[in-house]
Amino acid sequence: MSRLPEPYKIKMIEPIRLISREERKQKLIEAGYNPFLLKSEDVYIDLLTDSGTGAMSDRQWSGLMLGDESYAGSRSFYYLKETVQQLTDYQYVIPTHQGRGSEQVLFSQLIKQGQAVLGNMHFDTTKAHIELNGGTPVNLVISQAYDTSNQHPFKGNFDTNKLESYIQQHGEENIAFINVTITCNSAGGQPVSMENIKAVSKIANKYHIPVIFDAARFAENAYFIKMREDGYKDKDIRTIVREMFAYGDGLTMSGKKDGLVNIGGLIVIKEDEKLFQQCTSTIVPLEGFPTYGGLTGRDMQALAVGLNEVVEIDYLHHRISQVQLLGKLLVNYDIPIQEPIGGHAVFVDAKKLLPHIEPSEFPAHALACELYIESGIRGVEIGSLLFGRDNKSGKDGLSKLELLRLTIPRRVYTDNHIQYVAESLGKLARKRSQITGVNFTYEPTILRHFTARFKPI
Ligand SMILES: *Cc1c(COP(=O)(O)O)cnc(C)c1O
């Protein structure tokens, strides 16, 4: 199918401004060479994250006016609940302020001290919440996920042999649950196939282990199944979404991605009433009363509308093809990227682009800094900096991948912006030998990438 332009037109604009190269250098020094610490007004095109950065539709904005701000039993809650029930076929719906709020509440009920949580590849807050609850996060993604040139269509898949042998070796009683992240963010927004989800669920049932989805990008995952997996080309997205979730027992979701809102999250439980009740009592002191969970009525209203818009096929066609466009332009500039291109971001392989920088000197982070100075674009490292140190040895530089993530917010930038991003990286790649690694000047102990400070070597 030829590529359609944006399936929306612009009704309101937000000006952005490119400050001078000298100013950009100065701003980055002030930010301790950590683009996370830049002020957004000093950023021209912000590809830090697709989380909570999307543009809402006119229907969502008008939904804000319909929000019911009752403390308990809000009409907006029931609207959200029905929307989510229809989408997932799960029974129990609890709103939260965002995905990590869902993790905090649900994981405290599911994990006993010392148990492992088996995932394809856990997201960073997910890993942190598993550890905070005394659990051990284990990543069991297929080995192809670590090879950025391998063209496997579902690089977010579990290695089901590894999954089953891990359970047999450690005993099912030592596994809290299996966490299926769709799409697999930390592996590059790579999808998980229906066949793989089915196989994981079969193993889980055999050993009586619950399956929980980390469903932040459920619609993008369903789109990849439709486009790439045999037997799904003629199925609509909603049907595929329901089938995926049928293989699980519950989900946590950040509404800030495929919910198409700026804040919000969900815990959804298929049928375990006891677990639902435990969550509803746990959530009160953490997030709020279970019919608002840290959200306003209008937030819940906008999330419900967003969840209906994100499964529209025209939206998904454009969304995914815009991400592919950036990837293809970069390939034309001979920039090594992770392939196939994922759902929400393009990942530049900094290990290949900057082979002269050691992993412990964070090549992808160095590239993010240089890209900002070059063009005012903000991207983020997904590599050894994010991965952290080994708990026991304290060793650094352990990630198998060193990636610069260029994440595309939903419905925010046009193809012209995408073109500028590709050209800027192309320019930078020609000067790659001049780029040096970075050292810490301050290193926090947990989730260090958010607040660490650096100096170039
Ligand atoms: C964003 C994200 C989360 C956490 O959600 P927040 O809304 O940012 O708290 C969890 N898992 C995945 C896969 C995510 O992408």
Short mmCIF file of N, CA, C and O and ligand atoms in Angstrom, two decimals, residues 50-51 97-101 103 123 125-126 181-183 185 214 216-217 252-257 264-265, ligand 1:
data_model
loop_
_atom_site.label_atom_id
_atom_site.label_comp_id
_atom_site.label_asym_id
_atom_site.label_seq_id
_atom_site.Cartn_x
_atom_site.Cartn_y
_atom_site.Cartn_z
N ASP A 50 8.26 8.66 23.70
CA ASP A 50 6.90 8.72 23.17
C ASP A 50 5.91 8.62 24.33
O ASP A 50 4.74 8.38 24.14
N SER A 51 6.41 8.81 25.54
CA SER A 51 5.59 8.59 26.73
C SER A 51 4.95 9.89 27.21
O SER A 51 5.64 10.78 27.71
N HIS A 97 -2.25 6.38 38.07
CA HIS A 97 -1.77 7.66 37.51
C HIS A 97 -0.87 7.44 36.31
O HIS A 97 -0.80 8.27 35.43
N GLN A 98 -0.15 6.31 36.26
CA GLN A 98 0.58 5.93 35.05
C GLN A 98 1.06 4.49 35.21
O GLN A 98 0.80 3.86 36.23
N GLY A 99 1.78 3.98 34.22
CA GLY A 99 2.15 2.57 34.21
C GLY A 99 2.86 2.11 35.48
O GLY A 99 2.56 1.04 36.02
N ARG A 100 3.79 2.91 35.97
CA ARG A 100 4.55 2.47 37.14
C ARG A 100 3.68 2.41 38.39
O ARG A 100 3.98 1.65 39.32
N GLY A 101 2.62 3.21 38.43
CA GLY A 101 1.65 3.12 39.53
C GLY A 101 0.97 1.76 39.49
O GLY A 101 0.75 1.12 40.53
N GLU A 103 2.28 -0.95 38.23
CA GLU A 103 3.29 -1.93 38.63
C GLU A 103 3.41 -1.99 40.15
O GLU A 103 3.45 -3.06 40.75
N PHE A 123 10.97 -3.61 31.06
CA PHE A 123 11.20 -2.17 30.97
C PHE A 123 11.86 -1.69 32.27
O PHE A 123 11.75 -2.35 33.30
N THR A 125 11.30 0.70 34.63
CA THR A 125 10.51 0.86 35.87
C THR A 125 9.95 -0.48 36.32
O THR A 125 9.75 -0.72 37.51
N THR A 126 9.69 -1.36 35.36
CA THR A 126 9.17 -2.69 35.67
C THR A 126 10.23 -3.46 36.45
O THR A 126 9.94 -4.06 37.50
N THR A 181 5.96 -8.16 27.61
CA THR A 181 5.96 -6.75 27.25
C THR A 181 5.70 -6.61 25.75
O THR A 181 6.46 -7.10 24.92
N ILE A 182 4.55 -5.97 25.42
CA ILE A 182 4.15 -5.77 24.01
C ILE A 182 3.99 -4.27 23.76
O ILE A 182 3.28 -3.62 24.49
N THR A 183 4.65 -3.77 22.71
CA THR A 183 5.83 -4.32 22.09
C THR A 183 6.99 -4.28 23.10
O THR A 183 6.89 -3.61 24.12
N ASN A 185 9.76 -2.88 24.50
CA ASN A 185 10.40 -1.56 24.47
C ASN A 185 11.92 -1.67 24.53
O ASN A 185 12.63 -1.16 23.66
N ASP A 214 2.60 -6.44 29.92
CA ASP A 214 2.95 -5.03 30.04
C ASP A 214 2.54 -4.43 28.70
O ASP A 214 3.23 -4.56 27.70
N ALA A 216 1.81 -1.45 27.28
CA ALA A 216 1.94 -0.03 26.93
C ALA A 216 1.70 0.22 25.44
O ALA A 216 1.09 1.22 25.06
N ARG A 217 2.17 -0.70 24.58
CA ARG A 217 2.03 -0.50 23.12
C ARG A 217 1.27 -1.67 22.49
O ARG A 217 1.70 -2.23 21.48
N THR A 252 -0.80 -4.67 33.06
CA THR A 252 -0.55 -3.30 33.48
C THR A 252 -0.38 -2.51 32.20
O THR A 252 0.08 -3.05 31.19
N MET A 253 -0.77 -1.25 32.21
CA MET A 253 -0.64 -0.44 31.01
C MET A 253 -0.33 1.00 31.37
O MET A 253 -0.96 1.57 32.26
N SER A 254 0.63 1.54 30.66
CA SER A 254 0.83 2.98 30.70
C SER A 254 -0.08 3.58 29.67
O SER A 254 0.00 3.24 28.49
N GLY A 255 -0.96 4.48 30.08
CA GLY A 255 -1.85 5.15 29.12
C GLY A 255 -1.12 6.18 28.28
O GLY A 255 -1.67 6.72 27.32
N LYS A 256 0.13 6.45 28.64
CA LYS A 256 0.89 7.54 28.01
C LYS A 256 1.46 7.16 26.65
O LYS A 256 2.06 7.97 25.99
N LYS A 257 1.32 5.92 26.26
CA LYS A 257 1.74 5.49 24.93
C LYS A 257 0.48 5.25 24.10
O LYS A 257 -0.10 6.19 23.61
N GLY A 264 -1.80 8.81 32.77
CA GLY A 264 -2.82 7.79 33.00
C GLY A 264 -2.24 6.39 32.88
O GLY A 264 -1.22 6.19 32.22
N GLY A 265 -2.89 5.46 33.53
CA GLY A 265 -2.48 4.07 33.45
C GLY A 265 -3.61 3.17 33.87
O GLY A 265 -4.67 3.64 34.31
C1 LIG B 1 6.36 3.47 29.79
C2 LIG B 1 6.40 2.07 30.12
C3 LIG B 1 6.14 1.63 31.43
C4 LIG B 1 5.91 2.58 32.58
O1 LIG B 1 4.84 3.42 32.36
P1 LIG B 1 4.79 4.94 32.89
O2 LIG B 1 3.46 5.41 32.43
O3 LIG B 1 5.92 5.66 32.25
O4 LIG B 1 4.92 4.90 34.37
C5 LIG B 1 6.16 0.28 31.65
N1 LIG B 1 6.43 -0.60 30.68
C6 LIG B 1 6.68 -0.21 29.41
C7 LIG B 1 6.96 -1.23 28.36
C8 LIG B 1 6.69 1.13 29.10
O5 LIG B 1 6.97 1.50 27.85
#
